[in-house]
CSV table of C-alpha atoms and ligand atoms in Angstrom, one decimal:
chain,number,residue,atom,x,y,z
A,1026,MET,CA,135.2,39.6,-30.9
A,1027,ASP,CA,132.9,39.9,-27.5
A,1028,VAL,CA,131.6,43.3,-29.2
A,1029,ASN,CA,130.0,42.0,-32.4
A,1030,PHE,CA,127.4,40.2,-30.0
A,1031,ASP,CA,124.1,41.7,-29.2
A,1032,VAL,CA,122.9,41.2,-24.6
A,1033,LYS,CA,119.1,40.2,-24.7
A,1034,HIS,CA,118.6,41.1,-21.7
A,1035,GLY,CA,116.4,38.3,-19.8
A,1036,LEU,CA,116.3,36.5,-23.9
A,1037,GLU,CA,113.4,38.9,-24.5
A,1038,GLY,CA,112.4,38.3,-27.9
A,1039,VAL,CA,115.1,35.5,-28.5
A,1040,ALA,CA,113.1,32.0,-30.0
A,1041,VAL,CA,115.3,28.9,-29.1
A,1042,ALA,CA,113.4,26.2,-30.1
A,1043,ILE,CA,110.3,25.6,-32.8
A,1044,SER,CA,107.6,23.3,-31.0
A,1045,SER,CA,104.4,22.4,-31.4
A,1046,ILE,CA,102.9,21.9,-28.1
A,1047,SER,CA,101.4,25.4,-27.2
A,1048,TYR,CA,100.9,28.6,-28.5
A,1049,ILE,CA,100.2,32.1,-27.3
A,1050,ASP,CA,98.9,35.1,-28.6
A,1051,GLY,CA,99.4,38.3,-25.8
A,1052,GLU,CA,97.9,40.9,-27.2
A,1053,LYS,CA,94.9,39.1,-27.9
A,1054,GLY,CA,95.1,36.8,-24.6
A,1055,LYS,CA,94.8,33.8,-26.0
A,1056,LEU,CA,96.5,30.7,-25.1
A,1057,VAL,CA,96.1,26.9,-27.5
A,1058,TYR,CA,97.7,24.0,-26.6
A,1059,ARG,CA,98.3,21.3,-29.5
A,1060,GLY,CA,95.4,23.7,-31.9
A,1061,PHE,CA,93.1,24.1,-29.0
A,1062,GLU,CA,91.5,26.7,-27.1
A,1063,ILE,CA,92.3,26.6,-23.4
A,1064,GLU,CA,88.3,27.8,-22.6
A,1065,ASP,CA,87.8,24.9,-24.9
A,1066,LEU,CA,90.3,22.2,-22.7
A,1067,VAL,CA,89.1,23.8,-19.5
A,1068,GLU,CA,85.4,23.2,-20.1
A,1069,ASN,CA,85.1,19.5,-21.6
A,1070,SER,CA,88.6,17.6,-21.0
A,1071,ASN,CA,90.0,16.6,-17.8
A,1072,PHE,CA,93.6,16.7,-16.7
A,1073,GLU,CA,94.7,13.4,-17.8
A,1074,GLU,CA,92.9,13.7,-21.1
A,1075,THR,CA,95.1,16.5,-21.3
A,1076,SER,CA,98.3,15.5,-19.7
A,1077,TYR,CA,97.9,12.7,-22.9
A,1078,LEU,CA,96.9,15.6,-25.8
A,1079,ILE,CA,99.7,17.8,-24.6
A,1080,TRP,CA,102.2,14.6,-24.1
A,1081,PHE,CA,101.3,12.5,-27.3
A,1082,GLY,CA,100.0,15.2,-29.8
A,1083,SER,CA,96.2,15.1,-30.3
A,1084,LEU,CA,93.2,14.2,-27.9
A,1085,PRO,CA,93.0,10.1,-26.7
A,1086,ASN,CA,90.6,7.4,-28.0
A,1087,GLU,CA,88.9,5.6,-25.2
A,1088,ASN,CA,91.6,3.3,-24.7
A,1089,GLU,CA,94.4,5.5,-25.0
A,1090,LEU,CA,92.3,7.4,-22.0
A,1091,ASP,CA,92.1,3.9,-20.4
A,1092,PHE,CA,95.6,3.5,-20.3
A,1093,ILE,CA,97.3,7.1,-19.5
A,1094,LYS,CA,94.4,7.1,-16.4
A,1095,SER,CA,95.5,3.3,-15.8
A,1096,MET,CA,99.3,4.8,-15.6
A,1097,LEU,CA,98.6,7.6,-13.5
A,1098,SER,CA,96.6,5.9,-11.1
A,1099,LYS,CA,98.6,3.0,-10.5
A,1100,LYS,CA,102.2,5.0,-10.1
A,1101,ARG,CA,101.2,6.8,-7.2
A,1102,GLU,CA,102.7,5.4,-4.4
A,1103,LEU,CA,106.4,6.7,-3.2
A,1104,PRO,CA,109.3,4.2,-2.6
A,1105,LYS,CA,109.5,3.2,1.4
A,1106,LYS,CA,112.7,4.8,1.6
A,1107,ILE,CA,111.5,8.4,0.2
A,1108,VAL,CA,109.0,8.8,2.5
A,1109,LYS,CA,111.4,7.6,5.6
A,1110,MET,CA,113.9,10.7,4.4
A,1111,MET,CA,111.1,12.7,3.9
A,1112,LYS,CA,110.0,12.1,8.0
A,1113,GLU,CA,113.3,13.0,8.3
A,1114,LEU,CA,113.2,16.3,7.0
A,1115,PRO,CA,113.3,19.7,9.3
A,1116,LYS,CA,108.8,20.9,9.9
A,1117,ASN,CA,109.9,24.4,8.3
A,1118,ALA,CA,111.5,22.9,4.8
A,1119,HIS,CA,109.5,24.9,2.3
A,1120,PRO,CA,107.3,22.4,0.2
A,1121,MET,CA,109.6,23.5,-3.0
A,1122,ASP,CA,111.7,22.7,-1.5
A,1123,VAL,CA,111.3,18.7,-0.5
A,1124,LEU,CA,109.2,18.8,-3.9
A,1125,ARG,CA,112.8,19.5,-5.9
A,1126,SER,CA,114.5,17.1,-3.2
A,1127,ALA,CA,112.1,14.3,-3.2
A,1128,VAL,CA,112.0,14.4,-7.1
A,1129,SER,CA,115.8,14.5,-7.0
A,1130,LEU,CA,115.7,12.0,-4.8
A,1131,LEU,CA,113.4,9.5,-7.2
A,1132,GLY,CA,116.0,10.0,-9.9
A,1133,ILE,CA,117.7,7.5,-7.6
A,1134,TYR,CA,115.2,5.5,-6.3
A,1135,SER,CA,112.8,4.6,-9.8
A,1136,GLU,CA,112.9,1.8,-11.7
A,1137,LYS,CA,114.9,2.5,-14.2
A,1138,THR,CA,113.7,3.1,-17.6
A,1139,ASN,CA,114.9,5.1,-20.7
A,1140,SER,CA,111.8,5.8,-21.7
A,1141,SER,CA,111.4,9.6,-21.5
A,1142,LEU,CA,107.2,9.1,-21.4
A,1143,GLU,CA,107.1,6.1,-18.7
A,1144,ASN,CA,109.6,8.8,-15.8
A,1145,ALA,CA,106.9,11.5,-17.4
A,1146,ILE,CA,104.3,9.5,-15.8
A,1147,ASN,CA,105.8,8.5,-13.1
A,1148,LEU,CA,106.7,12.2,-12.0
A,1149,THR,CA,103.4,13.4,-12.7
A,1150,ALA,CA,101.6,9.8,-10.7
A,1151,LYS,CA,103.9,11.2,-7.5
A,1152,ILE,CA,104.1,14.3,-7.3
A,1153,PRO,CA,100.9,15.1,-6.0
A,1154,THR,CA,101.6,12.6,-3.4
A,1155,ILE,CA,105.1,14.0,-2.2
A,1156,ILE,CA,103.0,17.3,-1.9
A,1157,ALA,CA,100.3,15.9,0.3
A,1158,TYR,CA,102.5,13.1,2.4
A,1159,TRP,CA,104.8,16.5,3.7
A,1160,TYR,CA,100.9,18.1,3.8
A,1161,ARG,CA,100.5,16.0,6.4
A,1162,ILE,CA,104.4,15.0,7.6
A,1163,LYS,CA,105.0,18.5,8.4
A,1164,ASN,CA,101.0,18.8,10.1
A,1165,GLU,CA,101.7,15.9,12.0
A,1166,MET,CA,99.2,13.9,10.6
A,1167,LYS,CA,98.9,10.4,9.7
A,1168,LEU,CA,99.8,9.8,6.0
A,1169,ILE,CA,96.8,8.8,3.8
A,1170,ARG,CA,97.9,6.6,1.0
A,1171,PRO,CA,96.6,7.2,-2.7
A,1172,ARG,CA,93.2,5.8,-4.2
A,1173,GLU,CA,93.7,4.1,-7.5
A,1174,ASP,CA,89.6,4.1,-8.1
A,1175,LEU,CA,89.6,8.0,-7.8
A,1176,ASN,CA,90.9,10.6,-10.4
A,1177,HIS,CA,94.4,12.8,-10.0
A,1178,SER,CA,92.4,15.5,-8.4
A,1179,GLU,CA,90.4,13.9,-6.6
A,1180,ASN,CA,92.9,11.3,-5.4
A,1181,PHE,CA,95.1,14.5,-4.3
A,1182,LEU,CA,92.9,16.2,-2.6
A,1183,TYR,CA,91.9,12.9,-0.9
A,1184,MET,CA,95.6,12.4,0.3
A,1185,MET,CA,95.4,15.8,1.5
A,1186,PHE,CA,92.1,16.2,3.6
A,1187,GLY,CA,90.6,12.3,4.2
A,1188,GLU,CA,87.8,13.2,1.9
A,1189,VAL,CA,87.0,13.2,-1.9
A,1190,SER,CA,85.8,16.7,-1.7
A,1191,GLU,CA,82.0,17.4,-4.1
A,1192,LYS,CA,83.9,20.2,-6.1
A,1193,SER,CA,87.5,18.5,-6.8
A,1194,ASP,CA,86.5,19.2,-11.0
A,1195,ILE,CA,87.3,23.0,-10.4
A,1196,PHE,CA,90.6,21.8,-9.5
A,1197,ASP,CA,90.6,19.2,-12.2
A,1198,LYS,CA,90.2,22.6,-14.5
A,1199,ALA,CA,92.6,24.6,-12.2
A,1200,LEU,CA,95.7,22.2,-13.3
A,1201,ILE,CA,94.5,22.3,-16.8
A,1202,LEU,CA,95.3,26.1,-17.1
A,1203,HIS,CA,98.5,25.7,-15.1
A,1204,ALA,CA,99.7,22.6,-17.8
A,1205,GLU,CA,101.7,24.7,-20.6
A,1206,GLN,CA,102.7,27.6,-21.2
A,1207,GLY,CA,105.5,27.9,-23.7
A,1208,MET,CA,109.0,29.0,-23.5
A,1209,ASN,CA,108.4,30.8,-19.9
A,1210,ALA,CA,111.5,30.9,-17.3
A,1211,SER,CA,111.0,26.9,-16.0
A,1212,THR,CA,110.5,25.4,-18.9
A,1213,PHE,CA,113.5,27.1,-21.0
A,1214,ALA,CA,115.8,26.6,-17.5
A,1215,SER,CA,114.8,22.5,-17.9
A,1216,THR,CA,115.5,22.4,-21.5
A,1217,VAL,CA,118.9,23.2,-21.0
A,1218,THR,CA,119.4,20.6,-19.0
A,1219,ALA,CA,117.7,18.5,-21.6
A,1220,SER,CA,119.7,20.2,-23.7
A,1221,THR,CA,123.3,18.3,-22.4
A,1222,LEU,CA,121.4,15.0,-22.3
A,1223,SER,CA,120.9,14.8,-19.0
A,1224,ASP,CA,117.9,12.3,-17.4
A,1225,LEU,CA,114.5,13.8,-17.1
A,1226,TYR,CA,114.7,13.4,-12.7
A,1227,SER,CA,117.7,15.9,-13.1
A,1228,ILE,CA,115.3,18.1,-16.2
A,1229,ILE,CA,112.9,18.2,-13.7
A,1230,THR,CA,114.8,19.1,-10.7
A,1231,THR,CA,116.1,22.5,-12.3
A,1232,ALA,CA,112.4,23.2,-13.9
A,1233,ILE,CA,111.2,23.2,-10.1
A,1234,GLY,CA,114.0,25.3,-8.5
A,1235,ALA,CA,113.5,28.5,-11.1
A,1236,LEU,CA,109.5,27.9,-11.2
A,1237,LYS,CA,110.2,28.4,-7.1
A,1238,GLY,CA,111.2,32.0,-7.4
A,1239,PRO,CA,108.7,34.7,-6.4
A,1240,LEU,CA,108.6,36.5,-10.2
A,1241,HIS,CA,107.6,32.9,-11.4
A,1242,GLY,CA,105.5,30.6,-9.9
A,1243,GLY,CA,105.9,32.2,-6.8
A,1244,ALA,CA,104.3,34.6,-7.5
A,1245,ASN,CA,101.3,33.1,-6.3
A,1246,GLU,CA,102.2,32.2,-2.0
A,1247,ARG,CA,102.9,36.3,-2.3
A,1248,VAL,CA,99.8,37.1,-3.4
A,1249,LEU,CA,97.9,35.6,-0.7
A,1250,LYS,CA,100.3,37.0,1.5
A,1251,MET,CA,99.6,40.5,0.1
A,1252,PHE,CA,95.7,40.2,0.6
A,1253,GLU,CA,96.5,38.8,4.4
A,1254,GLU,CA,98.4,42.3,4.7
A,1255,ILE,CA,96.1,44.4,3.1
A,1256,LYS,CA,93.1,42.7,5.3
A,1257,SER,CA,90.4,45.2,4.2
A,1258,ILE,CA,89.1,47.0,1.1
A,1259,ASP,CA,90.1,50.5,2.5
A,1260,ASN,CA,93.4,49.7,2.9
A,1261,VAL,CA,93.8,48.3,-0.4
A,1262,GLU,CA,94.8,51.9,-2.7
A,1263,ASN,CA,97.7,52.9,0.2
A,1264,TYR,CA,99.5,49.6,0.3
A,1265,ILE,CA,99.5,49.3,-3.7
A,1266,ASP,CA,101.0,53.1,-3.1
A,1267,SER,CA,103.4,52.0,-0.7
A,1268,LEU,CA,104.8,49.1,-3.1
A,1269,ILE,CA,105.1,51.4,-6.4
A,1270,LEU,CA,106.9,54.0,-3.8
A,1271,LYS,CA,109.5,51.5,-2.2
A,1272,GLY,CA,109.7,50.7,-6.3
A,1273,GLU,CA,108.6,47.0,-5.4
A,1274,LYS,CA,106.9,45.1,-8.1
A,1275,ILE,CA,102.7,44.0,-7.2
A,1276,MET,CA,102.7,39.8,-6.6
A,1277,GLY,CA,100.7,38.6,-10.2
A,1278,PHE,CA,100.8,41.3,-12.5
A,1279,GLY,CA,102.5,41.6,-15.6
A,1280,HIS,CA,103.9,39.2,-17.4
A,1281,ARG,CA,106.7,39.0,-20.5
A,1282,ILE,CA,104.4,37.7,-23.3
A,1283,TYR,CA,100.8,39.4,-22.0
A,1284,LYS,CA,100.0,42.3,-22.7
A,1285,THR,CA,96.4,42.4,-22.0
A,1286,TYR,CA,94.4,39.6,-19.4
A,1287,ASP,CA,96.2,36.9,-18.4
A,1288,PRO,CA,93.2,34.2,-20.0
A,1289,ARG,CA,93.9,32.1,-17.7
A,1290,ALA,CA,93.5,34.8,-14.8
A,1291,ARG,CA,90.5,35.6,-16.1
A,1292,ILE,CA,89.1,32.0,-16.6
A,1293,LEU,CA,89.5,31.8,-13.0
A,1294,LYS,CA,88.2,35.1,-11.7
A,1295,ASN,CA,84.8,34.0,-13.7
A,1296,TRP,CA,84.8,31.0,-11.4
A,1297,ILE,CA,85.8,32.5,-8.2
A,1298,LYS,CA,83.2,34.9,-9.2
A,1299,ASN,CA,80.6,32.6,-9.7
A,1300,LEU,CA,81.4,30.4,-6.4
A,1301,PHE,CA,81.1,34.2,-4.4
A,1302,ILE,CA,77.6,34.2,-5.4
A,1303,ASN,CA,76.2,31.1,-3.1
A,1304,GLU,CA,79.2,31.8,-0.2
A,1305,ARG,CA,81.9,34.5,0.8
A,1306,ILE,CA,84.8,33.7,-1.0
A,1307,GLU,CA,88.1,34.7,1.0
A,1308,TYR,CA,90.6,37.8,0.0
A,1309,PHE,CA,87.8,38.0,-3.1
A,1310,GLU,CA,86.8,41.7,-2.6
A,1311,ILE,CA,90.3,42.3,-2.3
A,1312,ALA,CA,91.5,40.9,-5.1
A,1313,LEU,CA,88.7,42.6,-7.3
A,1314,LYS,CA,89.8,45.8,-6.0
A,1315,VAL,CA,94.2,45.7,-6.3
A,1316,GLU,CA,93.0,44.5,-10.0
A,1317,GLU,CA,90.9,48.2,-10.4
A,1318,TYR,CA,93.4,50.4,-8.6
A,1319,VAL,CA,96.6,48.4,-10.3
A,1320,ILE,CA,95.2,48.4,-13.7
A,1321,LYS,CA,94.5,52.2,-13.1
A,1322,LYS,CA,97.4,52.9,-11.6
A,1323,PHE,CA,99.9,51.4,-15.0
A,1324,LYS,CA,97.5,52.7,-17.9
A,1325,ASN,CA,100.3,53.1,-19.4
A,1326,LYS,CA,102.3,50.1,-18.8
A,1327,LYS,CA,99.6,47.3,-20.0
A,1328,ILE,CA,100.3,45.1,-16.3
A,1329,PHE,CA,97.6,43.6,-15.9
A,1330,PRO,CA,96.8,39.9,-13.7
A,1331,ASN,CA,98.4,36.7,-14.4
A,1332,VAL,CA,97.5,33.5,-13.4
A,1333,ASP,CA,98.9,33.7,-10.1
A,1334,PHE,CA,96.8,36.8,-8.8
A,1335,TYR,CA,93.6,34.9,-8.7
A,1336,SER,CA,94.9,30.9,-8.3
A,1337,GLY,CA,95.5,31.2,-4.4
A,1338,ILE,CA,92.1,32.2,-3.6
A,1339,LEU,CA,90.9,29.4,-5.3
A,1340,TYR,CA,93.6,27.0,-3.6
A,1341,ASN,CA,92.7,28.3,-0.5
A,1342,TYR,CA,89.2,27.9,-0.5
A,1343,PHE,CA,89.9,24.5,-0.6
A,1344,ARG,CA,92.0,24.6,2.6
A,1345,ILE,CA,95.4,24.1,0.9
A,1346,PRO,CA,97.9,27.0,3.0
A,1347,SER,CA,99.6,29.1,1.1
A,1348,GLU,CA,102.8,27.8,1.8
A,1349,PHE,CA,101.9,24.8,-0.6
A,1350,PHE,CA,100.4,27.0,-3.8
A,1351,THR,CA,103.5,26.5,-5.8
A,1352,THR,CA,103.5,23.2,-5.6
A,1353,ILE,CA,100.2,23.0,-7.2
A,1354,PHE,CA,101.3,25.1,-10.2
A,1355,ALA,CA,104.1,22.2,-10.8
A,1356,MET,CA,102.1,19.6,-10.2
A,1357,ALA,CA,100.3,20.4,-13.1
A,1358,ARG,CA,103.5,22.0,-14.8
A,1359,ILE,CA,105.2,19.1,-14.8
A,1360,VAL,CA,103.3,18.2,-17.6
A,1361,GLY,CA,103.8,20.7,-20.3
A,1362,TRP,CA,107.8,20.4,-18.7
A,1363,THR,CA,108.4,17.1,-19.6
A,1364,ALA,CA,106.8,17.3,-23.1
A,1365,HIS,CA,109.1,20.1,-23.8
A,1366,ALA,CA,112.2,17.8,-22.8
A,1367,MET,CA,111.3,15.7,-24.8
A,1368,GLU,CA,110.0,17.6,-28.0
A,1369,TYR,CA,113.4,19.5,-27.5
A,1370,LYS,CA,115.5,16.3,-27.9
A,1371,LYS,CA,114.1,15.0,-31.1
A,1372,ASN,CA,116.3,17.8,-32.9
A,1373,ASN,CA,119.2,18.5,-30.1
A,1374,ARG,CA,121.6,21.0,-29.5
A,1375,ILE,CA,123.5,22.0,-26.2
A,1376,PHE,CA,122.3,25.2,-25.2
A,1377,ARG,CA,125.5,27.5,-25.1
A,1378,PRO,CA,125.1,31.1,-25.5
A,1379,ARG,CA,127.6,33.7,-24.8
A,1380,SER,CA,128.1,36.7,-22.0
A,1381,ILE,CA,130.2,40.0,-23.3
A,1382,TYR,CA,133.1,40.4,-21.3
A,1383,LYS,CA,133.7,43.1,-19.7
A,1384,GLY,CA,136.2,42.6,-16.6
A,1385,PRO,CA,140.0,43.2,-16.7
A,1386,LYS,CA,142.4,42.2,-19.4
A,1387,GLY,CA,146.4,41.3,-19.1
A,1388,LEU,CA,146.9,41.0,-15.6
A,1389,LYS,CA,149.7,39.2,-14.1
A,1390,TYR,CA,149.6,36.9,-11.5
A,1391,ARG,CA,151.6,38.6,-8.3
A,1392,GLU,CA,152.6,36.6,-4.7
A,1393,VAL,CA,150.5,37.5,-1.9
A,1394,LYS,CA,153.5,39.1,0.0
A,1395,GLY,CA,154.4,37.7,4.3
A,1396,VAL,CA,152.1,34.9,3.9
A,1397,GLU,CA,153.4,31.4,4.9
A,1398,ASN,CA,152.2,28.1,2.4
B,867,LIG,N1,104.4,45.5,-10.3
B,867,LIG,C1,104.8,46.7,-11.2
B,867,LIG,N2,105.4,47.0,-11.9
B,867,LIG,C2,105.6,46.1,-13.0
B,867,LIG,C3,105.0,44.8,-12.6
B,867,LIG,C4,104.6,44.5,-11.6
B,867,LIG,N3,104.3,43.5,-11.2
B,867,LIG,N4,105.2,44.0,-13.9
B,867,LIG,C5,106.3,45.0,-14.4
B,867,LIG,N5,106.5,45.9,-13.8
B,867,LIG,C6,107.0,47.6,-14.8
B,867,LIG,C7,108.3,46.9,-14.7
B,867,LIG,O1,108.8,47.8,-13.2
B,867,LIG,C8,108.5,47.9,-16.6
B,867,LIG,O2,108.9,49.0,-15.9
B,867,LIG,P1,109.7,49.9,-16.3
B,867,LIG,O3,109.8,49.7,-17.5
B,867,LIG,O4,109.3,51.5,-16.2
B,867,LIG,O5,110.9,49.9,-16.1
B,867,LIG,C9,108.2,47.6,-16.9
B,867,LIG,O6,106.2,47.1,-16.6
B,867,LIG,C10,108.0,46.0,-17.7
B,867,LIG,O7,108.1,45.1,-17.0
B,867,LIG,P2,109.7,44.1,-16.7
B,867,LIG,O8,109.7,43.4,-15.1
B,867,LIG,O9,110.8,44.7,-17.4
B,867,LIG,O10,108.7,43.1,-17.5
B,867,LIG,P3,109.2,41.3,-17.4
B,867,LIG,O11,109.0,41.1,-19.0
B,867,LIG,O12,111.2,41.2,-18.0
B,867,LIG,O13,108.9,40.7,-16.1
B,867,LIG,C11,107.0,39.4,-14.5
B,867,LIG,C12,107.6,39.8,-16.1
B,867,LIG,C13,108.5,38.9,-14.2
B,867,LIG,C14,106.0,38.6,-15.0
B,867,LIG,C15,107.1,40.8,-14.0
B,867,LIG,O14,106.0,41.1,-14.6
B,867,LIG,C16,107.0,40.9,-12.5
B,867,LIG,O15,107.8,41.2,-12.0
B,867,LIG,N6,106.0,40.1,-12.1
B,867,LIG,C17,105.2,40.3,-10.3
B,867,LIG,C18,105.5,38.7,-10.2
B,867,LIG,C19,104.7,37.9,-10.6
B,867,LIG,O16,103.7,38.3,-10.9
B,867,LIG,N7,105.3,36.5,-11.1
B,867,LIG,C20,104.1,35.8,-12.0
B,867,LIG,C21,104.2,35.7,-13.6
B,867,LIG,S1,103.4,34.7,-14.4
B,867,LIG,C22,104.2,33.3,-13.7
B,867,LIG,O17,105.5,33.1,-13.7
B,867,LIG,C23,103.1,31.8,-14.4
């Protein structure tokens, strides 16, 4: 009987899998990948090495690191037919829509393999190329082919802007921060697709669709829009008050698990603070004021900045347009998504929850009078 089921709205407090990929302590503000604290990894590791750690469960030795680096750098180029199709798309298409569609096309045009790991590496290598190519197609600029001699982040920034950034290591560390985060909305959505034994390209297409929403990864784009609209530090309080009055959420704040400061937001804020010592970082002063005011206003609800609050300021510093912010998130999170899909399939059971029916019952079909078939 339906009445015996309890609805867990938004699945709050429900565990759907046993995982050894990452651990979050929402009260203490800790994030751990495969036993390593995120602070340790961003300080000492790089994106390729952390990807290996997330996929394989332990840090690579020298040969294993060479292997993963070489696989990721050799698989960057896209099939020509996909590039041709991307050139036909309307220039105002949102980068997340383009990414979702191109990943779906990769499921058709990539070499057929049953190895989820090979597919995971293939997607991780190609997503930056999709993003950079779309940026250049949209802006009617000549495409810049990937370079195998550059690391993942250096190559991405090079394909976007045609130069090797001196600060690509900060960008690389931001990718580490975004690579994994337990059973969040997009990971759960993609795990549902994985549980039907669908292929990795379908799984990741699902994940990208879920990440795009403003309550999830799409928040970072909205945060920058908010800073643009606030314009000046003097306008912060009025602006936030007007959002509260309209009952709107403040983008980049709040989290289902973190009931204290999101450790990723803290790390990003500190990096930006250090950059700010030598140069003016756009929107940083406004952000600090917004943070102070929102925390004060929502004292009783324990609402703090999440990862999306400060990430946009950093991407903006790298000249990445706000429309592209969520694609950068996806470029990192592909590692977590694919790791969870592979882990779940080892002990697979299809997801099949229930909904409680509250609609009418016992109705009888009645033909519509006066309508001729
Ligand atoms: N602004 C204002 N109020 C908020 C915010 C916010 N950003 N976040 C939560 N609240 C309030 C809610 O209104 C609710 O209040 P109530 O109890 O009086 O109704 C209470 O705090 C609990 O919030 P929920 O929405 O129930 O929390 P939930 O866990 O369902 O949602 C979420 C979490 C979606 C992140 C939410 O905090 C939110 O919408 N934030 C803004 C969007 C955002 O920044 N998303 C990025 C999240 S991080 C990521 O996905 C990478």
